[in-house]
């Protein structure tokens, strides 16, 4: 074998190893080190975790309520999570689940639909004020009901799941009547 061919083979092999090493180093930097540095430098409120609460329309109707739940993951001021809305009235209830992304800025949380999804679009957007040092989020939520294709705007108030355990509310028709509870 020619000496030049050996050097060319060693050079190409070295270049390949260096490229793989640098790509791995870049991936480690972007996915592990930078998020850790952002988290370390972030001095704002942490709202990651589970949230539950209630929502009501501008003109609430007797016998109707809306339960709201949020599950958020936070990286510095960026948010990702899942919103579920359960609207109950009379004898039926509907439940929506919407993945959301958002951002924290100046004491407010903005949430919107996750871009780039191929699933049917379930839209929801919210502007919430962070209150009491991050123990409650209050504001307005606008969402599209996939069943009725109606757009609803409600006022929502959610609290940390550990601090406020709501019972699972059911429509009146879902509660069976017992002989002791029926009037004679």
Short mmCIF file of N, CA and C in Angstrom, two decimals, residues 2 7 13 53 69-70 82 86 90 109 113 126 133-134 154 170 180:
data_model
loop_
_atom_site.label_atom_id
_atom_site.label_comp_id
_atom_site.label_asym_id
_atom_site.label_seq_id
_atom_site.Cartn_x
_atom_site.Cartn_y
_atom_site.Cartn_z
N UNK A 2 0.47 2.21 -0.70
CA UNK A 2 1.21 3.46 -0.86
C UNK A 2 1.13 4.28 0.43
N UNK A 7 -1.93 7.79 4.70
CA UNK A 7 -2.15 9.09 5.32
C UNK A 7 -3.54 9.65 4.98
N UNK A 13 -10.39 9.19 8.44
CA UNK A 13 -10.90 8.58 9.68
C UNK A 13 -10.87 9.55 10.84
N UNK A 53 -59.00 23.99 39.25
CA UNK A 53 -59.85 25.10 39.63
C UNK A 53 -61.15 25.09 38.86
N UNK A 69 -58.22 22.00 34.65
CA UNK A 69 -56.98 21.44 35.17
C UNK A 69 -55.83 21.78 34.25
N UNK A 70 -54.70 22.06 34.82
CA UNK A 70 -53.48 22.36 34.07
C UNK A 70 -52.35 21.50 34.61
N UNK A 82 -50.51 20.55 29.47
CA UNK A 82 -51.80 20.03 29.03
C UNK A 82 -52.89 20.73 29.82
N UNK A 86 -63.57 20.53 31.64
CA UNK A 86 -64.75 19.68 31.77
C UNK A 86 -65.93 20.59 32.06
N UNK A 90 -76.66 20.35 33.67
CA UNK A 90 -77.84 19.48 33.72
C UNK A 90 -77.48 18.01 33.76
N UNK A 109 -48.94 34.89 32.61
CA UNK A 109 -48.71 33.67 31.85
C UNK A 109 -49.56 33.76 30.60
N UNK A 113 -52.00 27.33 21.71
CA UNK A 113 -51.89 25.97 21.17
C UNK A 113 -50.46 25.61 20.79
N UNK A 126 -55.01 31.49 26.68
CA UNK A 126 -55.31 32.07 27.98
C UNK A 126 -54.29 33.15 28.32
N UNK A 133 -47.52 35.07 44.82
CA UNK A 133 -46.22 34.42 44.70
C UNK A 133 -46.25 33.09 43.98
N UNK A 134 -47.24 32.87 43.14
CA UNK A 134 -47.32 31.64 42.36
C UNK A 134 -48.25 30.60 42.95
N UNK A 154 -64.24 32.18 29.16
CA UNK A 154 -64.58 32.06 30.57
C UNK A 154 -63.51 32.68 31.43
N UNK A 170 -70.16 15.90 39.54
CA UNK A 170 -70.90 15.16 38.54
C UNK A 170 -72.23 15.85 38.28
N UNK A 180 -83.54 5.95 50.73
CA UNK A 180 -83.57 6.83 51.89
C UNK A 180 -83.70 8.30 51.48
#
